[in-house]
């Protein structure tokens, strides 16, 4: 059967139109520059659970940072994103990858025929989508036994400080990060599903049984609000450690959890914060450049403590997958 000729999901796509989350050249460049490479644990898991590596689709691929790592493992890799700015940049960055294709469009109408996909990957995208609508499309394109995998990232937590004459405590700097997320960016995060705070434990399987929770309970239209949404934190293989991988395996879906850590200067941590969807919306609302927001964030993190040179942050990582 040919690619589905249905239109994109209007109600769900309005989420992206309303929030215009990453669709500017500035945001695309910041995201590409300060969001590090895909965590190797995700790549390894995908390879473990997909016996055939013919076709992988990365939904919400952005500029392709989570797409290109699979190019050496799969015959064909497709990235799909709603943002023209992200796809434009991604195509430039993917010029040397012959088997990588990036498409601007809706993840509810993927550009492939029925029963052709081995794995669908989504990195930090689950909280933005209409999950029941996406599952319908996923079941259309996946091969029997194909897999949907979502990867999420927890909030950075400072666990160590370095510098001369440091006056701030670890707890105080963590409180400043929380303040930026919950006060400065109040109402600007979009995560009404609680997926990230609950580490994807509330995502139902691709094929729920009668005893499984209703998909509608975790759709983006839920009344739950999460202005202090759990946010991603960078992972640099040269400065982070992965440990304590826990694997729980219900009959229909699997979750893994692990932890990473790395050192940041305060400017590096502020750079990372610029990749949050809320940061771009804050700049637009207050007619502020990203550089101005960066300087404000550094001042808030430092709080006149000039002794702070760098901080070590730890963050949870987690993934969920379910088989067709």
PDB file of C-alpha atoms in Angstrom:
ATOM      1  CA  UNK A   1       0.000   0.000   0.000  1.00  0.00           C
ATOM      2  CA  UNK A   2       1.241   3.513  -0.744  1.00  0.00           C
ATOM      3  CA  UNK A   3       2.017   6.217   1.774  1.00  0.00           C
ATOM      4  CA  UNK A   4      -1.099   7.264   3.648  1.00  0.00           C
ATOM      5  CA  UNK A   5      -2.854  10.138   1.894  1.00  0.00           C
ATOM      6  CA  UNK A   6      -4.526  11.465   5.029  1.00  0.00           C
ATOM      7  CA  UNK A   7      -3.766  15.015   6.071  1.00  0.00           C
ATOM      8  CA  UNK A   8      -1.657  15.901   9.076  1.00  0.00           C
ATOM      9  CA  UNK A   9      -3.400  15.997  12.429  1.00  0.00           C
ATOM     10  CA  UNK A  10      -4.813  19.575  12.571  1.00  0.00           C
ATOM     11  CA  UNK A  11      -5.421  19.718  16.308  1.00  0.00           C
ATOM     12  CA  UNK A  12      -2.012  18.294  17.157  1.00  0.00           C
ATOM     13  CA  UNK A  13      -0.114  20.379  14.615  1.00  0.00           C
ATOM     14  CA  UNK A  14      -1.693  23.495  16.131  1.00  0.00           C
ATOM     15  CA  UNK A  15       0.477  22.814  19.186  1.00  0.00           C
ATOM     16  CA  UNK A  16       3.555  23.432  17.049  1.00  0.00           C
ATOM     17  CA  UNK A  17       2.018  26.420  15.250  1.00  0.00           C
ATOM     18  CA  UNK A  18       0.845  28.072  18.462  1.00  0.00           C
ATOM     19  CA  UNK A  19       4.102  27.722  20.336  1.00  0.00           C
ATOM     20  CA  UNK A  20       6.409  28.010  17.303  1.00  0.00           C
ATOM     21  CA  UNK A  21       8.774  26.035  19.481  1.00  0.00           C
ATOM     22  CA  UNK A  22      11.948  25.747  17.436  1.00  0.00           C
ATOM     23  CA  UNK A  23      11.072  27.287  14.091  1.00  0.00           C
ATOM     24  CA  UNK A  24      13.570  30.145  13.799  1.00  0.00           C
ATOM     25  CA  UNK A  25      17.046  30.089  12.317  1.00  0.00           C
ATOM     26  CA  UNK A  26      18.443  31.437  15.607  1.00  0.00           C
ATOM     27  CA  UNK A  27      16.848  28.693  17.692  1.00  0.00           C
ATOM     28  CA  UNK A  28      17.857  26.027  15.185  1.00  0.00           C
ATOM     29  CA  UNK A  29      21.488  27.187  15.314  1.00  0.00           C
ATOM     30  CA  UNK A  30      21.505  27.330  19.127  1.00  0.00           C
ATOM     31  CA  UNK A  31      19.953  23.878  19.415  1.00  0.00           C
ATOM     32  CA  UNK A  32      22.445  22.397  16.980  1.00  0.00           C
ATOM     33  CA  UNK A  33      25.415  24.037  18.705  1.00  0.00           C
ATOM     34  CA  UNK A  34      24.583  23.423  22.358  1.00  0.00           C
ATOM     35  CA  UNK A  35      22.594  20.174  22.297  1.00  0.00           C
ATOM     36  CA  UNK A  36      25.307  17.483  22.295  1.00  0.00           C
ATOM     37  CA  UNK A  37      25.455  14.186  20.476  1.00  0.00           C
ATOM     38  CA  UNK A  38      22.847  11.513  21.086  1.00  0.00           C
ATOM     39  CA  UNK A  39      23.551   9.403  24.150  1.00  0.00           C
ATOM     40  CA  UNK A  40      25.278   6.175  23.112  1.00  0.00           C
ATOM     41  CA  UNK A  41      22.993   4.125  25.354  1.00  0.00           C
ATOM     42  CA  UNK A  42      20.090   5.062  23.077  1.00  0.00           C
ATOM     43  CA  UNK A  43      21.964   3.974  19.960  1.00  0.00           C
ATOM     44  CA  UNK A  44      23.041   0.708  21.589  1.00  0.00           C
ATOM     45  CA  UNK A  45      19.495  -0.039  22.736  1.00  0.00           C
ATOM     46  CA  UNK A  46      18.058   0.575  19.283  1.00  0.00           C
ATOM     47  CA  UNK A  47      20.584  -1.827  17.772  1.00  0.00           C
ATOM     48  CA  UNK A  48      19.805  -4.450  20.416  1.00  0.00           C
ATOM     49  CA  UNK A  49      16.044  -4.395  19.856  1.00  0.00           C
ATOM     50  CA  UNK A  50      15.904  -4.146  16.049  1.00  0.00           C
ATOM     51  CA  UNK A  51      16.992  -7.413  14.386  1.00  0.00           C
ATOM     52  CA  UNK A  52      16.704  -5.763  10.960  1.00  0.00           C
ATOM     53  CA  UNK A  53      18.287  -2.381  10.291  1.00  0.00           C
ATOM     54  CA  UNK A  54      16.781  -1.400   6.963  1.00  0.00           C
ATOM     55  CA  UNK A  55      14.866   1.786   7.826  1.00  0.00           C
ATOM     56  CA  UNK A  56      14.752   4.043  10.888  1.00  0.00           C
ATOM     57  CA  UNK A  57      12.656   7.198  11.247  1.00  0.00           C
ATOM     58  CA  UNK A  58      13.567   9.948  13.719  1.00  0.00           C
ATOM     59  CA  UNK A  59      10.484  12.034  14.590  1.00  0.00           C
ATOM     60  CA  UNK A  60      11.031  15.573  15.839  1.00  0.00           C
ATOM     61  CA  UNK A  61      14.540  15.271  14.436  1.00  0.00           C
ATOM     62  CA  UNK A  62      15.404  18.979  14.609  1.00  0.00           C
ATOM     63  CA  UNK A  63      18.602  19.581  12.666  1.00  0.00           C
ATOM     64  CA  UNK A  64      19.421  15.866  12.695  1.00  0.00           C
ATOM     65  CA  UNK A  65      21.645  15.495  15.757  1.00  0.00           C
ATOM     66  CA  UNK A  66      19.600  12.457  16.800  1.00  0.00           C
ATOM     67  CA  UNK A  67      19.292  11.197  13.208  1.00  0.00           C
ATOM     68  CA  UNK A  68      22.846  11.044  11.899  1.00  0.00           C
ATOM     69  CA  UNK A  69      24.187   8.697  14.635  1.00  0.00           C
ATOM     70  CA  UNK A  70      22.091   5.896  13.103  1.00  0.00           C
ATOM     71  CA  UNK A  71      23.424   6.392   9.569  1.00  0.00           C
ATOM     72  CA  UNK A  72      26.275   3.927  10.010  1.00  0.00           C
ATOM     73  CA  UNK A  73      23.917   1.241  11.318  1.00  0.00           C
ATOM     74  CA  UNK A  74      20.818   1.454   9.101  1.00  0.00           C
ATOM     75  CA  UNK A  75      20.518   1.193   5.339  1.00  0.00           C
ATOM     76  CA  UNK A  76      18.268   4.237   5.264  1.00  0.00           C
ATOM     77  CA  UNK A  77      17.539   6.890   7.907  1.00  0.00           C
ATOM     78  CA  UNK A  78      14.755   9.485   7.668  1.00  0.00           C
ATOM     79  CA  UNK A  79      14.273  12.495   9.932  1.00  0.00           C
ATOM     80  CA  UNK A  80      10.939  14.339  10.117  1.00  0.00           C
ATOM     81  CA  UNK A  81      10.366  17.680  11.811  1.00  0.00           C
ATOM     82  CA  UNK A  82       7.649  20.326  11.713  1.00  0.00           C
ATOM     83  CA  UNK A  83      10.172  23.205  11.594  1.00  0.00           C
ATOM     84  CA  UNK A  84      11.436  24.403   8.196  1.00  0.00           C
ATOM     85  CA  UNK A  85      14.328  26.219   9.912  1.00  0.00           C
ATOM     86  CA  UNK A  86      15.518  23.050  11.643  1.00  0.00           C
ATOM     87  CA  UNK A  87      15.258  20.971   8.454  1.00  0.00           C
ATOM     88  CA  UNK A  88      17.099  23.622   6.414  1.00  0.00           C
ATOM     89  CA  UNK A  89      20.032  23.559   8.840  1.00  0.00           C
ATOM     90  CA  UNK A  90      19.852  19.773   9.161  1.00  0.00           C
ATOM     91  CA  UNK A  91      20.206  19.269   5.419  1.00  0.00           C
ATOM     92  CA  UNK A  92      23.355  21.401   5.451  1.00  0.00           C
ATOM     93  CA  UNK A  93      24.813  19.377   8.314  1.00  0.00           C
ATOM     94  CA  UNK A  94      23.876  16.064   6.675  1.00  0.00           C
ATOM     95  CA  UNK A  95      25.385  16.679   3.243  1.00  0.00           C
ATOM     96  CA  UNK A  96      28.035  13.989   3.733  1.00  0.00           C
ATOM     97  CA  UNK A  97      25.500  11.330   4.778  1.00  0.00           C
ATOM     98  CA  UNK A  98      24.218   9.653   1.617  1.00  0.00           C
ATOM     99  CA  UNK A  99      21.636   7.510   3.409  1.00  0.00           C
ATOM    100  CA  UNK A 100      20.120  10.299   5.555  1.00  0.00           C
ATOM    101  CA  UNK A 101      16.959  12.106   4.388  1.00  0.00           C
ATOM    102  CA  UNK A 102      15.369  15.015   6.266  1.00  0.00           C
ATOM    103  CA  UNK A 103      11.744  15.978   5.615  1.00  0.00           C
ATOM    104  CA  UNK A 104       9.762  18.971   6.813  1.00  0.00           C
ATOM    105  CA  UNK A 105       6.284  17.737   7.650  1.00  0.00           C
ATOM    106  CA  UNK A 106       3.935  16.120  10.129  1.00  0.00           C
ATOM    107  CA  UNK A 107       4.802  13.044  12.148  1.00  0.00           C
ATOM    108  CA  UNK A 108       1.156  12.000  11.782  1.00  0.00           C
ATOM    109  CA  UNK A 109       1.690  11.363   8.041  1.00  0.00           C
ATOM    110  CA  UNK A 110       5.146   9.850   7.733  1.00  0.00           C
ATOM    111  CA  UNK A 111       6.586   9.748   4.198  1.00  0.00           C
ATOM    112  CA  UNK A 112       6.866   5.960   3.882  1.00  0.00           C
ATOM    113  CA  UNK A 113       4.623   3.058   2.798  1.00  0.00           C
ATOM    114  CA  UNK A 114       2.900   0.659   5.179  1.00  0.00           C
ATOM    115  CA  UNK A 115       4.921  -1.983   7.054  1.00  0.00           C
ATOM    116  CA  UNK A 116       8.359  -0.709   6.025  1.00  0.00           C
ATOM    117  CA  UNK A 117       9.950   0.765   9.168  1.00  0.00           C
ATOM    118  CA  UNK A 118      12.125  -1.172  11.618  1.00  0.00           C
ATOM    119  CA  UNK A 119      12.324   1.509  14.307  1.00  0.00           C
ATOM    120  CA  UNK A 120      10.857   4.938  15.076  1.00  0.00           C
ATOM    121  CA  UNK A 121      12.916   7.068  17.461  1.00  0.00           C
ATOM    122  CA  UNK A 122      11.767  10.253  19.206  1.00  0.00           C
ATOM    123  CA  UNK A 123      14.123  12.288  21.405  1.00  0.00           C
ATOM    124  CA  UNK A 124      12.474  14.745  23.810  1.00  0.00           C
ATOM    125  CA  UNK A 125       9.352  14.789  21.664  1.00  0.00           C
ATOM    126  CA  UNK A 126       6.788  12.696  23.569  1.00  0.00           C
ATOM    127  CA  UNK A 127       5.480  15.677  25.590  1.00  0.00           C
ATOM    128  CA  UNK A 128       4.729  17.679  22.436  1.00  0.00           C
ATOM    129  CA  UNK A 129       2.637  15.190  20.476  1.00  0.00           C
ATOM    130  CA  UNK A 130      -0.857  13.738  20.354  1.00  0.00           C
ATOM    131  CA  UNK A 131       0.169  10.250  21.375  1.00  0.00           C
ATOM    132  CA  UNK A 132      -2.978   8.345  20.311  1.00  0.00           C
ATOM    133  CA  UNK A 133      -2.874   9.951  16.855  1.00  0.00           C
ATOM    134  CA  UNK A 134       0.831   9.225  16.481  1.00  0.00           C
ATOM    135  CA  UNK A 135       0.395   5.600  17.559  1.00  0.00           C
ATOM    136  CA  UNK A 136      -2.107   5.101  14.738  1.00  0.00           C
ATOM    137  CA  UNK A 137       0.478   6.257  12.213  1.00  0.00           C
ATOM    138  CA  UNK A 138       3.274   4.304  13.904  1.00  0.00           C
ATOM    139  CA  UNK A 139       1.300   1.073  13.624  1.00  0.00           C
ATOM    140  CA  UNK A 140       0.717   1.807   9.936  1.00  0.00           C
ATOM    141  CA  UNK A 141       4.367   2.213   9.001  1.00  0.00           C
ATOM    142  CA  UNK A 142       6.080  -0.252  11.340  1.00  0.00           C
ATOM    143  CA  UNK A 143       6.915  -3.747  10.231  1.00  0.00           C
ATOM    144  CA  UNK A 144       5.500  -6.551  12.389  1.00  0.00           C
ATOM    145  CA  UNK A 145       7.868  -6.573  15.364  1.00  0.00           C
ATOM    146  CA  UNK A 146       9.042  -3.033  14.648  1.00  0.00           C
ATOM    147  CA  UNK A 147       9.684  -0.713  17.585  1.00  0.00           C
ATOM    148  CA  UNK A 148       8.791   2.793  18.757  1.00  0.00           C
ATOM    149  CA  UNK A 149      11.376   4.258  21.141  1.00  0.00           C
ATOM    150  CA  UNK A 150      11.165   7.560  23.061  1.00  0.00           C
ATOM    151  CA  UNK A 151      14.196   9.027  24.831  1.00  0.00           C
ATOM    152  CA  UNK A 152      13.901  11.613  27.605  1.00  0.00           C
ATOM    153  CA  UNK A 153      16.268  13.651  29.739  1.00  0.00           C
ATOM    154  CA  UNK A 154      15.851  14.879  33.300  1.00  0.00           C
ATOM    155  CA  UNK A 155      16.676  18.261  34.765  1.00  0.00           C
ATOM    156  CA  UNK A 156      20.292  19.116  35.602  1.00  0.00           C
ATOM    157  CA  UNK A 157      21.133  18.941  39.294  1.00  0.00           C
ATOM    158  CA  UNK A 158      24.349  20.517  40.558  1.00  0.00           C
ATOM    159  CA  UNK A 159      26.320  18.098  42.715  1.00  0.00           C
ATOM    160  CA  UNK A 160      29.706  19.847  42.964  1.00  0.00           C
ATOM    161  CA  UNK A 161      31.186  23.354  42.631  1.00  0.00           C
ATOM    162  CA  UNK A 162      34.732  24.450  41.804  1.00  0.00           C
ATOM    163  CA  UNK A 163      36.331  27.882  42.178  1.00  0.00           C
ATOM    164  CA  UNK A 164      38.339  30.165  44.444  1.00  0.00           C
ATOM    165  CA  UNK A 165      36.464  31.734  47.327  1.00  0.00           C
ATOM    166  CA  UNK A 166      33.131  30.149  46.442  1.00  0.00           C
ATOM    167  CA  UNK A 167      30.340  31.482  48.641  1.00  0.00           C
ATOM    168  CA  UNK A 168      27.391  29.636  47.127  1.00  0.00           C
ATOM    169  CA  UNK A 169      26.348  26.172  48.229  1.00  0.00           C
ATOM    170  CA  UNK A 170      25.264  23.386  45.885  1.00  0.00           C
ATOM    171  CA  UNK A 171      21.726  23.799  47.200  1.00  0.00           C
ATOM    172  CA  UNK A 172      21.713  27.531  46.448  1.00  0.00           C
ATOM    173  CA  UNK A 173      22.786  27.085  42.828  1.00  0.00           C
ATOM    174  CA  UNK A 174      20.175  24.376  42.346  1.00  0.00           C
ATOM    175  CA  UNK A 175      17.569  26.763  43.724  1.00  0.00           C
ATOM    176  CA  UNK A 176      18.657  29.345  41.127  1.00  0.00           C
ATOM    177  CA  UNK A 177      18.212  26.819  38.306  1.00  0.00           C
ATOM    178  CA  UNK A 178      14.743  25.988  39.611  1.00  0.00           C
ATOM    179  CA  UNK A 179      13.944  29.706  39.805  1.00  0.00           C
ATOM    180  CA  UNK A 180      14.890  30.227  36.156  1.00  0.00           C
ATOM    181  CA  UNK A 181      12.705  27.305  35.090  1.00  0.00           C
ATOM    182  CA  UNK A 182       9.661  27.919  37.277  1.00  0.00           C
ATOM    183  CA  UNK A 183       9.656  31.708  37.698  1.00  0.00           C
ATOM    184  CA  UNK A 184      11.559  33.351  34.856  1.00  0.00           C
ATOM    185  CA  UNK A 185      10.130  30.871  32.326  1.00  0.00           C
ATOM    186  CA  UNK A 186       6.811  30.418  34.098  1.00  0.00           C
ATOM    187  CA  UNK A 187       4.088  29.207  31.752  1.00  0.00           C
ATOM    188  CA  UNK A 188       6.458  28.882  28.785  1.00  0.00           C
ATOM    189  CA  UNK A 189       7.281  25.177  28.929  1.00  0.00           C
ATOM    190  CA  UNK A 190       4.886  22.862  27.136  1.00  0.00           C
ATOM    191  CA  UNK A 191       4.577  19.546  28.926  1.00  0.00           C
ATOM    192  CA  UNK A 192       1.033  18.781  29.957  1.00  0.00           C
ATOM    193  CA  UNK A 193       1.562  15.051  29.960  1.00  0.00           C
ATOM    194  CA  UNK A 194       3.906  14.617  32.946  1.00  0.00           C
ATOM    195  CA  UNK A 195       5.883  12.246  30.725  1.00  0.00           C
ATOM    196  CA  UNK A 196       9.279  13.691  31.597  1.00  0.00           C
ATOM    197  CA  UNK A 197       8.795  14.172  35.361  1.00  0.00           C
ATOM    198  CA  UNK A 198       7.573  10.561  35.593  1.00  0.00           C
ATOM    199  CA  UNK A 199      10.438   9.290  33.386  1.00  0.00           C
ATOM    200  CA  UNK A 200       8.016   7.906  30.802  1.00  0.00           C
ATOM    201  CA  UNK A 201       6.489   5.482  33.276  1.00  0.00           C
ATOM    202  CA  UNK A 202       3.043   6.808  32.264  1.00  0.00           C
ATOM    203  CA  UNK A 203       3.401   6.182  28.524  1.00  0.00           C
ATOM    204  CA  UNK A 204       1.121   3.269  27.606  1.00  0.00           C
ATOM    205  CA  UNK A 205       2.195   0.480  25.239  1.00  0.00           C
ATOM    206  CA  UNK A 206       1.714   0.724  21.503  1.00  0.00           C
ATOM    207  CA  UNK A 207      -0.940  -2.001  21.707  1.00  0.00           C
ATOM    208  CA  UNK A 208      -2.710  -1.499  25.059  1.00  0.00           C
ATOM    209  CA  UNK A 209      -4.858  -4.195  26.574  1.00  0.00           C
ATOM    210  CA  UNK A 210      -8.166  -3.544  28.275  1.00  0.00           C
ATOM    211  CA  UNK A 211      -6.364  -3.274  31.596  1.00  0.00           C
ATOM    212  CA  UNK A 212      -3.970  -0.585  30.352  1.00  0.00           C
ATOM    213  CA  UNK A 213      -4.599   3.105  31.120  1.00  0.00           C
ATOM    214  CA  UNK A 214      -6.445   5.046  28.441  1.00  0.00           C
ATOM    215  CA  UNK A 215      -4.208   6.852  26.008  1.00  0.00           C
ATOM    216  CA  UNK A 216      -6.337   9.944  26.460  1.00  0.00           C
ATOM    217  CA  UNK A 217      -5.128  10.223  30.036  1.00  0.00           C
ATOM    218  CA  UNK A 218      -1.669  11.091  28.789  1.00  0.00           C
ATOM    219  CA  UNK A 219      -2.456  13.139  25.703  1.00  0.00           C
ATOM    220  CA  UNK A 220      -1.152  16.732  25.398  1.00  0.00           C
ATOM    221  CA  UNK A 221      -4.712  17.967  25.955  1.00  0.00           C
ATOM    222  CA  UNK A 222      -4.693  16.695  29.536  1.00  0.00           C
ATOM    223  CA  UNK A 223      -5.609  19.236  32.219  1.00  0.00           C
ATOM    224  CA  UNK A 224      -2.302  18.582  33.983  1.00  0.00           C
ATOM    225  CA  UNK A 225       0.026  21.567  33.752  1.00  0.00           C
ATOM    226  CA  UNK A 226       3.755  21.427  34.180  1.00  0.00           C
ATOM    227  CA  UNK A 227       5.238  24.887  33.849  1.00  0.00           C
ATOM    228  CA  UNK A 228       8.335  23.642  35.619  1.00  0.00           C
ATOM    229  CA  UNK A 229       8.725  20.931  33.004  1.00  0.00           C
ATOM    230  CA  UNK A 230      11.590  18.539  33.282  1.00  0.00           C
ATOM    231  CA  UNK A 231      14.190  19.709  30.790  1.00  0.00           C
ATOM    232  CA  UNK A 232      17.040  18.086  28.923  1.00  0.00           C
ATOM    233  CA  UNK A 233      20.597  18.439  30.052  1.00  0.00           C
ATOM    234  CA  UNK A 234      23.702  18.046  27.918  1.00  0.00           C
ATOM    235  CA  UNK A 235      25.683  14.871  27.593  1.00  0.00           C
ATOM    236  CA  UNK A 236      29.284  14.989  26.428  1.00  0.00           C
ATOM    237  CA  UNK A 237      30.938  11.591  26.153  1.00  0.00           C
ATOM    238  CA  UNK A 238      34.267  13.113  27.173  1.00  0.00           C
ATOM    239  CA  UNK A 239      32.881  14.452  30.419  1.00  0.00           C
ATOM    240  CA  UNK A 240      29.961  12.236  31.403  1.00  0.00           C
ATOM    241  CA  UNK A 241      29.533   8.822  32.907  1.00  0.00           C
ATOM    242  CA  UNK A 242      26.704   6.380  32.310  1.00  0.00           C
ATOM    243  CA  UNK A 243      25.968   4.015  35.158  1.00  0.00           C
ATOM    244  CA  UNK A 244      23.295   2.010  36.913  1.00  0.00           C
ATOM    245  CA  UNK A 245      21.213   1.088  33.900  1.00  0.00           C
ATOM    246  CA  UNK A 246      17.940  -0.353  35.184  1.00  0.00           C
ATOM    247  CA  UNK A 247      15.709  -2.316  32.852  1.00  0.00           C
ATOM    248  CA  UNK A 248      12.096  -3.051  33.736  1.00  0.00           C
ATOM    249  CA  UNK A 249      10.303  -5.241  31.224  1.00  0.00           C
ATOM    250  CA  UNK A 250       6.506  -5.364  31.354  1.00  0.00           C
ATOM    251  CA  UNK A 251       4.857  -7.593  28.807  1.00  0.00           C
ATOM    252  CA  UNK A 252       4.225  -4.836  26.278  1.00  0.00           C
ATOM    253  CA  UNK A 253       6.776  -2.075  26.872  1.00  0.00           C
ATOM    254  CA  UNK A 254      10.229  -1.576  28.367  1.00  0.00           C
ATOM    255  CA  UNK A 255      11.844   1.313  30.219  1.00  0.00           C
ATOM    256  CA  UNK A 256      15.514   1.933  30.965  1.00  0.00           C
ATOM    257  CA  UNK A 257      16.997   4.501  33.331  1.00  0.00           C
ATOM    258  CA  UNK A 258      20.562   5.684  33.841  1.00  0.00           C
ATOM    259  CA  UNK A 259      22.477   8.756  34.977  1.00  0.00           C
ATOM    260  CA  UNK A 260      25.041  11.038  33.346  1.00  0.00           C
ATOM    261  CA  UNK A 261      27.209  13.813  34.747  1.00  0.00           C
ATOM    262  CA  UNK A 262      29.524  16.482  33.376  1.00  0.00           C
ATOM    263  CA  UNK A 263      31.218  19.771  34.259  1.00  0.00           C
ATOM    264  CA  UNK A 264      30.056  23.168  32.988  1.00  0.00           C
ATOM    265  CA  UNK A 265      31.265  26.695  33.309  1.00  0.00           C
ATOM    266  CA  UNK A 266      28.330  28.982  34.052  1.00  0.00           C
ATOM    267  CA  UNK A 267      28.404  30.380  30.479  1.00  0.00           C
ATOM    268  CA  UNK A 268      28.233  26.795  29.162  1.00  0.00           C
ATOM    269  CA  UNK A 269      25.262  26.012  31.383  1.00  0.00           C
ATOM    270  CA  UNK A 270      23.551  29.226  30.245  1.00  0.00           C
ATOM    271  CA  UNK A 271      24.243  28.286  26.606  1.00  0.00           C
ATOM    272  CA  UNK A 272      22.519  24.980  27.194  1.00  0.00           C
ATOM    273  CA  UNK A 273      19.489  26.711  28.724  1.00  0.00           C
ATOM    274  CA  UNK A 274      19.103  28.690  25.503  1.00  0.00           C
ATOM    275  CA  UNK A 275      18.076  25.434  23.778  1.00  0.00           C
ATOM    276  CA  UNK A 276      14.995  25.053  25.976  1.00  0.00           C
ATOM    277  CA  UNK A 277      11.750  25.791  24.137  1.00  0.00           C
ATOM    278  CA  UNK A 278      10.815  28.198  26.933  1.00  0.00           C
ATOM    279  CA  UNK A 279      13.953  30.284  26.354  1.00  0.00           C
ATOM    280  CA  UNK A 280      13.044  31.030  22.759  1.00  0.00           C
ATOM    281  CA  UNK A 281       9.520  32.010  23.770  1.00  0.00           C
ATOM    282  CA  UNK A 282      10.877  34.212  26.560  1.00  0.00           C
ATOM    283  CA  UNK A 283      13.124  36.072  24.114  1.00  0.00           C
ATOM    284  CA  UNK A 284      10.217  36.620  21.723  1.00  0.00           C
ATOM    285  CA  UNK A 285       7.865  37.845  24.457  1.00  0.00           C
ATOM    286  CA  UNK A 286      10.398  40.270  25.905  1.00  0.00           C
ATOM    287  CA  UNK A 287      12.027  41.324  22.618  1.00  0.00           C
ATOM    288  CA  UNK A 288      15.351  40.090  23.945  1.00  0.00           C
ATOM    289  CA  UNK A 289      18.256  38.580  22.033  1.00  0.00           C
ATOM    290  CA  UNK A 290      19.631  35.166  22.982  1.00  0.00           C
ATOM    291  CA  UNK A 291      22.888  36.835  24.061  1.00  0.00           C
ATOM    292  CA  UNK A 292      20.979  39.118  26.414  1.00  0.00           C
ATOM    293  CA  UNK A 293      19.128  36.168  27.915  1.00  0.00           C
ATOM    294  CA  UNK A 294      22.405  34.294  28.275  1.00  0.00           C
ATOM    295  CA  UNK A 295      23.968  37.153  30.253  1.00  0.00           C
ATOM    296  CA  UNK A 296      20.876  37.432  32.436  1.00  0.00           C
ATOM    297  CA  UNK A 297      20.945  33.679  33.112  1.00  0.00           C
ATOM    298  CA  UNK A 298      24.644  33.796  34.052  1.00  0.00           C
ATOM    299  CA  UNK A 299      23.966  36.653  36.480  1.00  0.00           C
ATOM    300  CA  UNK A 300      21.091  34.715  38.047  1.00  0.00           C
ATOM    301  CA  UNK A 301      23.169  31.540  38.356  1.00  0.00           C
ATOM    302  CA  UNK A 302      26.159  33.366  39.822  1.00  0.00           C
ATOM    303  CA  UNK A 303      24.178  35.746  42.047  1.00  0.00           C
ATOM    304  CA  UNK A 304      27.289  37.947  42.568  1.00  0.00           C
ATOM    305  CA  UNK A 305      29.388  34.961  43.630  1.00  0.00           C
ATOM    306  CA  UNK A 306      32.412  35.614  41.394  1.00  0.00           C
ATOM    307  CA  UNK A 307      34.232  32.626  42.907  1.00  0.00           C
ATOM    308  CA  UNK A 308      32.152  30.056  41.020  1.00  0.00           C
ATOM    309  CA  UNK A 309      34.199  28.817  38.061  1.00  0.00           C
ATOM    310  CA  UNK A 310      32.342  25.660  37.111  1.00  0.00           C
ATOM    311  CA  UNK A 311      29.724  23.232  38.369  1.00  0.00           C
ATOM    312  CA  UNK A 312      29.277  19.506  37.978  1.00  0.00           C
ATOM    313  CA  UNK A 313      25.746  18.547  37.016  1.00  0.00           C
ATOM    314  CA  UNK A 314      24.058  15.182  37.158  1.00  0.00           C
ATOM    315  CA  UNK A 315      20.915  14.258  35.265  1.00  0.00           C
ATOM    316  CA  UNK A 316      18.659  11.284  34.739  1.00  0.00           C
ATOM    317  CA  UNK A 317      18.320   9.681  31.347  1.00  0.00           C
ATOM    318  CA  UNK A 318      15.515   7.340  30.426  1.00  0.00           C
ATOM    319  CA  UNK A 319      13.960   5.632  27.444  1.00  0.00           C
ATOM    320  CA  UNK A 320      10.793   3.738  26.703  1.00  0.00           C
ATOM    321  CA  UNK A 321      10.019   1.393  23.856  1.00  0.00           C
ATOM    322  CA  UNK A 322       7.136  -0.750  22.696  1.00  0.00           C
ATOM    323  CA  UNK A 323       6.967  -3.318  19.920  1.00  0.00           C
ATOM    324  CA  UNK A 324       4.402  -3.486  17.112  1.00  0.00           C
TER     325      UNK A 324
END
